[in-house]
mmCIF file of C-alpha atoms in Angstrom:
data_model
loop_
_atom_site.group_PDB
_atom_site.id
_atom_site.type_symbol
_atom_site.label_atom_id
_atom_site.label_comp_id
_atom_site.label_asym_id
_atom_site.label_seq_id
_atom_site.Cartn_x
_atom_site.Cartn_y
_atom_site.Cartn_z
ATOM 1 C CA UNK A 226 81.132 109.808 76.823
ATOM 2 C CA UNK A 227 84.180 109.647 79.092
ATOM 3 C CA UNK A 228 84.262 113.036 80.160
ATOM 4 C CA UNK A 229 80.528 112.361 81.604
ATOM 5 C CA UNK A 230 81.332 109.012 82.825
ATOM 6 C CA UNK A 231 84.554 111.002 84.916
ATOM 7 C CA UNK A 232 82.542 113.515 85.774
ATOM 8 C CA UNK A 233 79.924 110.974 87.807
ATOM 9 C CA UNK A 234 82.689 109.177 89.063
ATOM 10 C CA UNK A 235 83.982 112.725 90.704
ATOM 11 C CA UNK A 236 80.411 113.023 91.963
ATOM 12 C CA UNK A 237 79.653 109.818 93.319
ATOM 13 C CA UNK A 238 83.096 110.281 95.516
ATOM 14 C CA UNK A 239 83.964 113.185 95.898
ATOM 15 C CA UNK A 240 82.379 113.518 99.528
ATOM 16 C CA UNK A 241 84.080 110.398 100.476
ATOM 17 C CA UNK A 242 87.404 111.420 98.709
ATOM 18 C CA UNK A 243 87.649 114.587 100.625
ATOM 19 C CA UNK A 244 86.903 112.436 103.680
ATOM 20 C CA UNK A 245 90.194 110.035 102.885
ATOM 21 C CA UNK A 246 91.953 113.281 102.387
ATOM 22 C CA UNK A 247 91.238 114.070 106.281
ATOM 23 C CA UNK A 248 92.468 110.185 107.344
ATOM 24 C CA UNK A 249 95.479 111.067 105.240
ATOM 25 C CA UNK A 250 95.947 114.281 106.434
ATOM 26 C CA UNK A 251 95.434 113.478 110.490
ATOM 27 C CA UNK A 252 98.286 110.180 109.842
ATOM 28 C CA UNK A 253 100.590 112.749 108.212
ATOM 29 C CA UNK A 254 100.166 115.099 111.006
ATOM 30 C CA UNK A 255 100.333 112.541 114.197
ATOM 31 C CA UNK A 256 103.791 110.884 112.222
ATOM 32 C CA UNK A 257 105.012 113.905 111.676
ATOM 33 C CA UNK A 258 104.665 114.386 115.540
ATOM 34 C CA UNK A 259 106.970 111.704 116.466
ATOM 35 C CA UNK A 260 109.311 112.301 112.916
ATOM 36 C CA UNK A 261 110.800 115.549 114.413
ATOM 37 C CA UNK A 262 110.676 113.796 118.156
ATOM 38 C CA UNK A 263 113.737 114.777 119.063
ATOM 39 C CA UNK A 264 114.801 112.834 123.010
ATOM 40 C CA UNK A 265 117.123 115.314 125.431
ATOM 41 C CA UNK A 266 118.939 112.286 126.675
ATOM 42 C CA UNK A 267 119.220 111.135 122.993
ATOM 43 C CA UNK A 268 117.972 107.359 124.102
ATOM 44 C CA UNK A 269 114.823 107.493 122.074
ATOM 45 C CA UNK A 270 114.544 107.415 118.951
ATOM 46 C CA UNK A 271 111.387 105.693 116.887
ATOM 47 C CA UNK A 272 112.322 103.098 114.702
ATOM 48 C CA UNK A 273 110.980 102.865 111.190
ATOM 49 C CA UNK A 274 108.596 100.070 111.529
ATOM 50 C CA UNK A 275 106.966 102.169 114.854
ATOM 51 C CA UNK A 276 106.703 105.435 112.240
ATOM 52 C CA UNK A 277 105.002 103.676 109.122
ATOM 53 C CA UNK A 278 103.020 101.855 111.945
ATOM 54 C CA UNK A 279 101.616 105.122 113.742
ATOM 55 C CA UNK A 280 100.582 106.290 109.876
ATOM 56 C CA UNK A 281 98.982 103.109 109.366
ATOM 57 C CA UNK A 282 97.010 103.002 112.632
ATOM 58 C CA UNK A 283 95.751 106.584 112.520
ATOM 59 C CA UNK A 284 94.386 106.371 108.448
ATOM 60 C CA UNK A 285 93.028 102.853 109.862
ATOM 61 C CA UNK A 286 91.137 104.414 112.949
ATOM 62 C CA UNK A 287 90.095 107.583 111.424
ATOM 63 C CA UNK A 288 88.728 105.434 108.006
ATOM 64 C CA UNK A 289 87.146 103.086 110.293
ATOM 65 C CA UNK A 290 85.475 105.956 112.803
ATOM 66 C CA UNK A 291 84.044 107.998 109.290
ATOM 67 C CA UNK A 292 82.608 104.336 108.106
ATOM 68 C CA UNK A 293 84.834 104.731 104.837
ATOM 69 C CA UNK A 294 86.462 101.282 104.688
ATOM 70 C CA UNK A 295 83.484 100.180 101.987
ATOM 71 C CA UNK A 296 84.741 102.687 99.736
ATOM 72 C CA UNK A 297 88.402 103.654 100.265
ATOM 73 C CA UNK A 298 90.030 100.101 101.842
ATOM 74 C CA UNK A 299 93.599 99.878 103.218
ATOM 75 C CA UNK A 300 95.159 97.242 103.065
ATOM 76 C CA UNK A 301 98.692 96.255 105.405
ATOM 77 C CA UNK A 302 100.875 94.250 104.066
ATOM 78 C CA UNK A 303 102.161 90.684 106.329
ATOM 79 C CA UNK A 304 106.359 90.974 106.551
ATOM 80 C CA UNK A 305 106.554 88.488 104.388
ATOM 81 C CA UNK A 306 104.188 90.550 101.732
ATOM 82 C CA UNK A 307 106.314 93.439 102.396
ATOM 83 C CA UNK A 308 109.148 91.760 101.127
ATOM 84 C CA UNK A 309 107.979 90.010 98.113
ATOM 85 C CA UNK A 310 105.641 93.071 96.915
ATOM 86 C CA UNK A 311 107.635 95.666 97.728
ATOM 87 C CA UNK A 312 104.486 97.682 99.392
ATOM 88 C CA UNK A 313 103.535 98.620 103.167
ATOM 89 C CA UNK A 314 100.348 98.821 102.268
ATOM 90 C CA UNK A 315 97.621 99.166 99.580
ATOM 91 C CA UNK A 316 94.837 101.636 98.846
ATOM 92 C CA UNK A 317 91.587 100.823 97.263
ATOM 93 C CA UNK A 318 89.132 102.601 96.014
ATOM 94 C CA UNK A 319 86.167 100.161 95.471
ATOM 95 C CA UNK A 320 83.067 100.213 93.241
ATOM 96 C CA UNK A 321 79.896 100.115 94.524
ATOM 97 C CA UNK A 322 77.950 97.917 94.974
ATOM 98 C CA UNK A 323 80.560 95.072 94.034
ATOM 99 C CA UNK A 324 83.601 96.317 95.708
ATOM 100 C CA UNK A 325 86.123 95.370 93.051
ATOM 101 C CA UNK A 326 88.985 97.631 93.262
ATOM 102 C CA UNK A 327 88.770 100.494 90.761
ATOM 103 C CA UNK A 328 91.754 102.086 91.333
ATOM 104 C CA UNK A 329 94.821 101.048 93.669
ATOM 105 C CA UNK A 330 97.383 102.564 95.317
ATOM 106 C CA UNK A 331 100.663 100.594 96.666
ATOM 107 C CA UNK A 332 102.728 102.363 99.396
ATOM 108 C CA UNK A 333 106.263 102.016 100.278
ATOM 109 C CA UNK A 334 107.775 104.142 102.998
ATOM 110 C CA UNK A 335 111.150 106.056 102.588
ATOM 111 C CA UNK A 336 112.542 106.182 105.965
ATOM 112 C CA UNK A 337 115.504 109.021 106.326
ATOM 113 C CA UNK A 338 118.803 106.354 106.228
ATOM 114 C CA UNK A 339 120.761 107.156 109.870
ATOM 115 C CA UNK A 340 117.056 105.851 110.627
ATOM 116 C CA UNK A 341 117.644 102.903 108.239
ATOM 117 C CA UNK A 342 121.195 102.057 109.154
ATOM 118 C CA UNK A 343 120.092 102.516 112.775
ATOM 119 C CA UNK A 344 117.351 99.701 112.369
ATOM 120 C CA UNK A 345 119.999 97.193 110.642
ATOM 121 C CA UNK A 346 122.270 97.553 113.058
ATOM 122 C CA UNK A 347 119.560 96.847 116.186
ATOM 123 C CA UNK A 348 118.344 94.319 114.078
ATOM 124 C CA UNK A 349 121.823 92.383 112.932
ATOM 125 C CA UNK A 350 121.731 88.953 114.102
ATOM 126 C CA UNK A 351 118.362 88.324 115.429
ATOM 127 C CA UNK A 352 116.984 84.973 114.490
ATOM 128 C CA UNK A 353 113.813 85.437 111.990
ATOM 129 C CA UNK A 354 111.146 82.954 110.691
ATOM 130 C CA UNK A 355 111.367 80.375 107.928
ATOM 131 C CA UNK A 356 108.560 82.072 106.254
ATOM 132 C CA UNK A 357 110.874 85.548 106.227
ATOM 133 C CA UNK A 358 113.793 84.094 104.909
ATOM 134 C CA UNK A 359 111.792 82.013 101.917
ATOM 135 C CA UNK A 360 110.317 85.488 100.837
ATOM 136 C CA UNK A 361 114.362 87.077 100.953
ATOM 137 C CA UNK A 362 115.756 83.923 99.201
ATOM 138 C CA UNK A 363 112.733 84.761 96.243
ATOM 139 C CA UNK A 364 112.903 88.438 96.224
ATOM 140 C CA UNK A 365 116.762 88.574 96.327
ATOM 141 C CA UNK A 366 117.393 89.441 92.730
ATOM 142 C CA UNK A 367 115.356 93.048 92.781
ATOM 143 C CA UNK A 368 115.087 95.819 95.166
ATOM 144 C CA UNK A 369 111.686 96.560 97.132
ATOM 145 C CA UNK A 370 111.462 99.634 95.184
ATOM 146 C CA UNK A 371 111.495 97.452 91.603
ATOM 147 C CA UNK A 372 109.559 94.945 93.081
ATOM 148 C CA UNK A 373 106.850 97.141 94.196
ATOM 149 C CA UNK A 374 106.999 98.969 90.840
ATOM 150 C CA UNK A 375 106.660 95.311 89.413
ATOM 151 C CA UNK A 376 103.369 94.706 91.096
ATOM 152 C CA UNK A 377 101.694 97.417 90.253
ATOM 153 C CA UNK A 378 102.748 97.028 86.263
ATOM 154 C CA UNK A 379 101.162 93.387 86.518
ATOM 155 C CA UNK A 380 97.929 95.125 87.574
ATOM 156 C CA UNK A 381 97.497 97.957 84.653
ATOM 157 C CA UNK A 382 97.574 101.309 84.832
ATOM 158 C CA UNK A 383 95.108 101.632 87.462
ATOM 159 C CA UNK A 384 97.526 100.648 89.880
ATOM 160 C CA UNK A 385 99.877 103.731 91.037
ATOM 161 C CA UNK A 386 103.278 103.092 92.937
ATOM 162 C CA UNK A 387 103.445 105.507 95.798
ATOM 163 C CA UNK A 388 107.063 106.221 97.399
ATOM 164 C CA UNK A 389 106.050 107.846 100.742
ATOM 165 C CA UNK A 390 109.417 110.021 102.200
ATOM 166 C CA UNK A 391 109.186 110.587 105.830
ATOM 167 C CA UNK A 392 111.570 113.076 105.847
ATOM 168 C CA UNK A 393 114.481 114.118 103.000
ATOM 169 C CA UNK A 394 117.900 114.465 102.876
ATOM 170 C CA UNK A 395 117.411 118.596 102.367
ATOM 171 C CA UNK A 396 113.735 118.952 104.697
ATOM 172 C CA UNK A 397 114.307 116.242 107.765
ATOM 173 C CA UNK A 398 110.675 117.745 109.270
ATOM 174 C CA UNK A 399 108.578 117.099 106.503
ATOM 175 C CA UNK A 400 106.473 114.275 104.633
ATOM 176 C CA UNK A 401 106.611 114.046 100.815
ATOM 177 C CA UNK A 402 105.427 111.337 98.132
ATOM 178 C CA UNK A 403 106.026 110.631 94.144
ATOM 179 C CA UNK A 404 103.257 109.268 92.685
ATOM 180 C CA UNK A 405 102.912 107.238 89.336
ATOM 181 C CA UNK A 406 101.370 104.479 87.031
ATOM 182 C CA UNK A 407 104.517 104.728 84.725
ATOM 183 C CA UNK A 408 107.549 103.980 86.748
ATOM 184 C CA UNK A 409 107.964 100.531 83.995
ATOM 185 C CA UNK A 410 109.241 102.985 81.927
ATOM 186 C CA UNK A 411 112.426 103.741 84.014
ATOM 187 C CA UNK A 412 112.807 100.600 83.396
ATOM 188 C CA UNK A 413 112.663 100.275 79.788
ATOM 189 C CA UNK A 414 114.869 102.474 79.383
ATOM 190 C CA UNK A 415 117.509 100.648 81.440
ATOM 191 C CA UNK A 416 117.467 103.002 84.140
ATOM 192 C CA UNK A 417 117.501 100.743 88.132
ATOM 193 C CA UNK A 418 114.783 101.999 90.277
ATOM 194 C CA UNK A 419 116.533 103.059 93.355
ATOM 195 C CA UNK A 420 116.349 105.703 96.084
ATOM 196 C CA UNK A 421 118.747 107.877 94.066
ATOM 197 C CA UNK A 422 116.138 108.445 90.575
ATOM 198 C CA UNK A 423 113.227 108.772 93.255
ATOM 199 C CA UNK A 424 114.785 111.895 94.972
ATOM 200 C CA UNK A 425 115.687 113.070 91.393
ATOM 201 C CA UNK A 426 112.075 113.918 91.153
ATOM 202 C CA UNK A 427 112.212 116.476 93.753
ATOM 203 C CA UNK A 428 115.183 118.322 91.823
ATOM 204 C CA UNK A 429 113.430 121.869 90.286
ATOM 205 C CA UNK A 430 110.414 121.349 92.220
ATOM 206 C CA UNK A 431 108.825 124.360 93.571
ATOM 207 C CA UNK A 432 105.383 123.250 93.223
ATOM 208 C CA UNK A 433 103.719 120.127 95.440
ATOM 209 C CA UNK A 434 100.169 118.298 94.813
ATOM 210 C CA UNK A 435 98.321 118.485 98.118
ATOM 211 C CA UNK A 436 96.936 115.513 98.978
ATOM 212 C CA UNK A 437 93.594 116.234 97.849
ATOM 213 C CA UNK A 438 94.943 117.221 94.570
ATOM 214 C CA UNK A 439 96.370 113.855 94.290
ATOM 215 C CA UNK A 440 93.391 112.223 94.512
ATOM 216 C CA UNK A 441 91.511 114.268 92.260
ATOM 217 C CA UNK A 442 94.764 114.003 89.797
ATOM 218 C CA UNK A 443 94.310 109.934 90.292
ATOM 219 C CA UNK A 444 90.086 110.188 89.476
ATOM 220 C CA UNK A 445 89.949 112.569 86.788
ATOM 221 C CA UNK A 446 93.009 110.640 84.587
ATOM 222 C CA UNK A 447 91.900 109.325 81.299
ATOM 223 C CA UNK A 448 91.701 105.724 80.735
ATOM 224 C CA UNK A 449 95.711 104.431 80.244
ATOM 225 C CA UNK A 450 96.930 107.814 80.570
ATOM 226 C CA UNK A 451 100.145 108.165 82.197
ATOM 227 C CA UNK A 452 100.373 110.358 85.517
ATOM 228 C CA UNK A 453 103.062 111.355 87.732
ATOM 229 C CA UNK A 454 102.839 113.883 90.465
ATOM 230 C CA UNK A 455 105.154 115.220 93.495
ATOM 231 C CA UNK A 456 102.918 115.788 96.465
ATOM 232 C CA UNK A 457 103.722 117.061 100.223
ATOM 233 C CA UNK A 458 101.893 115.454 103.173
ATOM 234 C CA UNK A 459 103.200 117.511 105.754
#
């Protein structure tokens, strides 16, 4: 039955998932670090790329030091992926002994915008690479967040879409995430998939998935079931 064939799923990773839970964990933690790094001078100030790259690097070392990268992969997206996918990076978790992906999750960072604007300005101007501007001349008629919401739809419902807030408008300090396999349906209902409906979620939210919950949330959902959960990182 299903409920058996979750409940030896559960089994089979639940060591490892609690394991991923600690990668996730310490790269929440050593961000958050520098996220509330605040310079006396006021000259420093870490850019967005040098944040999401500091959560990459610790899940990536951690994963790689607890041997998990044969069942939970990560995945970093090239610039040029980044752009056309909408994702910084993908979670797998793979079967065994094949490896094929059973479920995926696509990441996209939220960076707080003074960060943002900060990062355009420093970055106005500067010549980029044939191969960058192809990808913005392709992906110019939807936002990262649509097109990242578009390329998990084309894999099924085992693909989530993972909007990863370093730091809100109302909690600066903190690291937050909406998960979900259904975001397509904002979009059937006419509704543009923006910054402004992913901070709705927060609205009346008292109550946060850890993110241990969201992984056991993510394992334990029935087959096509839709799922969308608030969690806190930080």
């Amino acid at each position: 039955s299903q409920k058996q064939a979750q409940q030896s799923i559960l089994e089979e990773i639940q060591d490892p998932s609690c394991i991923q839970v600690n990668c996730i964990s310490l790269a929440s933690t050593r961000t958050q670090e520098y996220l509330v790094f605040k310079d006396p001078e006021g000259k420093l100030q870490p850019s967005p790329l040098a944040l999401t790259q500091v959560f990459l690097m610790t899940y990536i070392t951690q994963s790689v030091n607890l041997d998990l990268t044969d069942t939970f992969n990560c995945t970093a997206m090239t610039p040029e992926q980044r752009i056309l996918l909408g994702a910084d990076w993908v979670w797998a978790i793979l079967e065994k002994p094949t490896k094929n992906p059973k479920v995926q999750i696509a990441v996209q960072v939220l960076h707080l915008p003074e960060r943002e604007e900060a990062e355009e300005q420093a970055t106005a101007g500067k010549p980029v690479s044939e191969s960058i501007q192809m990808a913005r001349t392709e992906s110019r008629n939807k936002n990262a967040y649509e097109r990242m919401v578009e390329f998990c739809k084309a894999i099924g419902k085992d693909c989530y879409a993972l909007f990863l807030f370093f730091g809100r408008r109302d909690d600066k300090a903190n690291i937050y995430g909406v998960l979900s396999n259904n975001f397509a349906a904002a979009v059937g209902k006419c509704d543009t998939i923006d910054r402004a409906l992913l901070e709705n979620f927060f609205k009346g939210s008292r109550c946060f998935h850890t993110p241990l919950g969201m992984m056991q949330a993510v394992f334990t959902k029935k087959t096509d079931e839709a799922l969308t959960l608030m969690i806190k990182f930080s």
